[in-house]
Coordinates of C-alpha atoms in Angstrom, one line a residue:
M134 CA 56.3 33.9 22.5
K135 CA 53.4 33.5 20.2
N136 CA 51.6 36.4 18.5
L137 CA 49.7 38.3 21.2
S138 CA 47.1 39.6 18.7
D139 CA 46.2 36.0 17.7
L140 CA 45.7 35.1 21.3
I141 CA 43.5 38.1 21.9
N142 CA 41.4 37.2 18.9
K143 CA 40.8 33.7 20.4
I144 CA 39.9 35.2 23.7
S145 CA 37.4 37.6 22.1
L146 CA 35.4 34.5 20.9
V147 CA 34.8 33.3 24.4
S148 CA 31.0 33.6 25.1
S149 CA 30.2 30.6 27.3
E150 CA 31.7 28.3 29.9
M151 CA 32.2 25.7 27.2
S152 CA 34.1 28.1 24.9
L153 CA 36.2 29.3 27.9
N154 CA 37.2 25.7 28.6
I155 CA 38.0 25.2 24.9
L156 CA 40.1 28.4 25.0
F157 CA 42.4 26.8 27.6
S158 CA 42.7 23.6 25.6
D159 CA 43.8 25.8 22.7
I160 CA 46.3 27.7 24.8
C161 CA 47.8 24.5 26.1
E162 CA 48.2 23.2 22.6
L163 CA 49.5 26.5 21.2
Y164 CA 52.1 27.1 24.0
K165 CA 52.8 23.5 24.8
Y166 CA 51.7 23.9 28.4
H167 CA 50.6 20.9 30.5
W168 CA 47.4 22.5 31.6
G169 CA 45.9 25.9 32.5
G170 CA 42.8 27.6 33.7
L171 CA 41.0 30.5 35.3
I172 CA 40.1 30.5 39.0
V173 CA 37.4 32.9 40.2
F174 CA 36.9 33.9 43.8
T175 CA 33.4 35.2 44.4
P176 CA 32.5 36.6 47.8
T177 CA 29.6 34.8 49.6
S178 CA 30.1 36.7 52.9
A179 CA 32.5 39.2 54.4
N180 CA 35.1 36.5 55.1
H181 CA 34.3 33.7 52.7
H182 CA 34.6 33.1 48.9
S183 CA 33.2 30.5 46.6
I184 CA 35.7 29.2 44.1
S185 CA 35.0 28.4 40.4
A186 CA 37.5 26.7 38.2
F187 CA 37.5 26.8 34.4
G188 CA 39.8 25.1 31.9
N189 CA 41.7 21.9 32.8
V190 CA 43.2 22.7 36.1
L191 CA 44.1 19.6 38.1
P192 CA 41.5 18.7 40.8
N193 CA 44.2 18.5 43.5
I194 CA 45.3 22.0 42.5
V195 CA 41.8 23.3 42.9
D196 CA 41.6 21.6 46.4
D197 CA 44.9 23.3 47.3
I198 CA 43.5 26.7 46.3
I199 CA 40.3 26.2 48.2
N200 CA 42.2 25.1 51.4
N201 CA 45.3 27.3 51.2
K202 CA 44.8 30.8 52.6
F203 CA 48.2 31.9 51.3
I204 CA 47.1 31.4 47.7
L205 CA 43.8 33.1 48.2
N206 CA 45.4 36.1 50.1
Y207 CA 48.1 36.5 47.4
C208 CA 45.5 36.6 44.6
M209 CA 43.4 39.0 46.6
N210 CA 46.2 41.5 47.4
E211 CA 49.0 41.2 44.9
E212 CA 49.4 41.8 41.2
K213 CA 52.8 40.3 40.4
P214 CA 52.9 36.8 38.8
V215 CA 54.3 34.2 41.2
E216 CA 55.3 30.5 41.1
Y217 CA 52.7 28.3 42.7
S218 CA 55.4 26.4 44.6
A219 CA 56.5 29.7 46.3
L220 CA 53.0 30.0 47.8
L221 CA 52.9 26.4 48.8
S222 CA 56.2 26.8 50.6
L223 CA 54.6 29.5 52.9
S224 CA 52.2 26.8 54.2
R225 CA 54.8 24.1 54.2
S226 CA 52.9 22.2 51.5
K227 CA 54.9 20.2 48.9
P228 CA 54.8 21.0 45.2
L229 CA 53.4 18.3 42.8
G230 CA 56.8 17.6 41.3
N231 CA 59.1 19.3 38.8
N232 CA 56.4 21.1 36.9
I233 CA 56.4 24.9 37.0
E234 CA 53.0 26.4 37.7
L235 CA 52.5 30.1 37.4
I236 CA 49.8 32.1 39.1
I237 CA 48.8 35.5 37.5
P238 CA 46.5 37.4 39.9
I239 CA 43.5 39.3 38.3
K240 CA 41.8 42.2 40.0
G241 CA 38.0 41.7 39.6
R242 CA 35.0 43.8 40.3
G243 CA 34.3 44.9 43.9
T244 CA 35.7 42.2 46.2
E245 CA 35.7 39.5 43.5
F246 CA 39.1 38.5 42.2
A247 CA 40.6 35.8 40.1
C248 CA 43.8 34.3 38.9
L249 CA 45.2 32.5 35.8
I250 CA 47.2 29.4 36.6
L251 CA 49.4 27.8 34.0
S252 CA 51.6 24.7 34.1
I253 CA 54.5 25.3 31.9
P254 CA 57.1 22.7 30.7
D255 CA 59.7 21.8 33.2
S256 CA 62.4 22.3 30.5
I257 CA 62.2 26.0 31.2
L258 CA 64.8 26.4 33.9
H259 CA 65.9 30.0 33.6
Q260 CA 64.2 32.3 36.1
D261 CA 64.3 35.2 33.7
L262 CA 62.3 33.3 31.1
I263 CA 59.8 32.1 33.8
D264 CA 59.3 35.7 34.9
M265 CA 58.9 36.8 31.3
I266 CA 56.1 34.3 30.7
G267 CA 54.3 35.5 33.8
W268 CA 54.4 39.1 32.7
Y269 CA 53.4 38.2 29.2
W270 CA 50.1 36.8 30.5
L271 CA 49.1 39.9 32.5
I272 CA 47.2 41.5 29.6
P273 CA 45.5 38.3 28.3
S274 CA 44.5 37.3 31.8
T275 CA 42.5 40.4 32.4
F276 CA 40.9 40.0 28.9
I277 CA 39.9 36.4 29.7
Y278 CA 38.4 37.5 33.0
S279 CA 36.5 40.4 31.3
N280 CA 34.9 38.0 28.8
Y281 CA 34.1 35.6 31.6
K282 CA 32.2 38.4 33.3
K283 CA 30.3 39.2 30.1
F284 CA 28.8 35.8 29.6
I285 CA 28.2 35.3 33.3
S286 CA 26.2 38.6 33.5
R287 CA 24.1 37.5 30.5
S288 CA 23.1 34.4 32.4
N289 CA 22.1 36.4 35.5
V290 CA 18.6 36.0 36.9
N291 CA 16.1 38.7 35.9
I292 CA 15.5 40.9 38.9
S293 CA 12.5 43.3 38.4
Q294 CA 12.8 47.0 38.9
R295 CA 10.8 46.9 42.2
E296 CA 12.8 44.0 43.5
R297 CA 16.0 45.8 42.6
E298 CA 14.8 48.9 44.5
C299 CA 14.0 46.9 47.6
I300 CA 17.2 44.9 47.6
R301 CA 19.2 48.1 47.0
W302 CA 17.7 49.8 50.0
A303 CA 18.3 46.6 52.0
A304 CA 22.0 46.8 50.9
E305 CA 22.0 50.3 52.5
G306 CA 21.0 48.7 55.8
K307 CA 17.3 49.7 55.7
T308 CA 14.7 47.4 57.4
S309 CA 11.6 46.3 55.6
W310 CA 9.6 48.9 57.4
E311 CA 12.0 51.7 56.4
I312 CA 12.0 50.5 52.8
S313 CA 8.2 50.5 52.8
Q314 CA 8.1 54.1 53.9
I315 CA 10.7 55.2 51.3
L316 CA 8.9 53.4 48.4
S317 CA 5.4 54.1 49.7
I318 CA 4.4 50.4 49.7
S319 CA 3.5 48.0 52.5
R320 CA 6.0 46.1 54.5
S321 CA 4.6 42.8 53.4
T322 CA 5.2 43.9 49.8
V323 CA 8.8 44.7 50.6
D324 CA 9.3 41.3 52.1
F325 CA 7.6 39.7 49.1
H326 CA 10.1 41.4 46.7
I327 CA 13.1 40.6 48.8
A328 CA 11.9 37.0 49.1
N329 CA 11.8 36.9 45.3
C330 CA 15.4 38.2 45.1
I331 CA 16.5 35.5 47.6
E332 CA 14.8 32.8 45.5
K333 CA 16.0 34.1 42.1
T334 CA 19.6 34.3 43.2
G335 CA 19.6 30.9 44.9
S336 CA 20.4 32.5 48.3
T337 CA 19.5 31.4 51.8
N338 CA 18.9 34.8 53.3
R339 CA 18.7 38.5 52.6
Q340 CA 22.4 39.2 53.2
Q341 CA 23.5 36.6 50.7
A342 CA 21.0 37.9 48.1
I343 CA 22.4 41.4 48.6
V344 CA 26.0 40.2 48.1
K345 CA 25.1 38.3 44.9
C346 CA 23.1 41.2 43.5
L347 CA 25.9 43.6 44.2
F348 CA 28.6 41.5 42.6
D349 CA 26.4 40.5 39.6
G350 CA 25.9 44.2 38.9
Q351 CA 22.2 43.9 39.5
L352 CA 22.0 47.1 41.5
L353 CA 24.0 49.4 39.1
S354 CA 20.9 50.3 37.1
V355 CA 18.6 51.3 40.0

């Protein structure tokens, strides 16, 4: 195992998507892995998540993760590192070959979650060593995700105070008329501010804007 403090220092330098991708290139070179990356599951509705991949994860792996509910459910509900092939076997899918891919689930904020996925040399055949590698990455994986959230939050759209107030009350289930009474403004003004939130977050409706604002932390400072 490499020095954990050196790895943490490298992770602390991550401040953009580009530097996050570079980090995984450095990790693969340092640990002699085939490839590795971070997968982030962001809720878009009550039952659906969008998936973002960083690093150099193989495209067919990303497709598997998008389409395989067993992988998503494991990352959502479990904390123990697991071999990728074990999750594929639940859906009767076939592994890529002799490579060993490890998935390290990461608990995110709210209903967002993530996982680290690493392809380690197939020369590592001892299960105890594979398990040790998985547990080793538990601390770095949360640190990687934390730095990811920091640079993502810095790139968030700028929601005004009044827009934030309107979308917060909408998140509480209030109608535009009810929000107008609470804030002592007109209903059309409420609709105007919420429409701005929808546009700024790239959403298609009020509900999606609420979800994005919640999980971007936009409503925490109201």
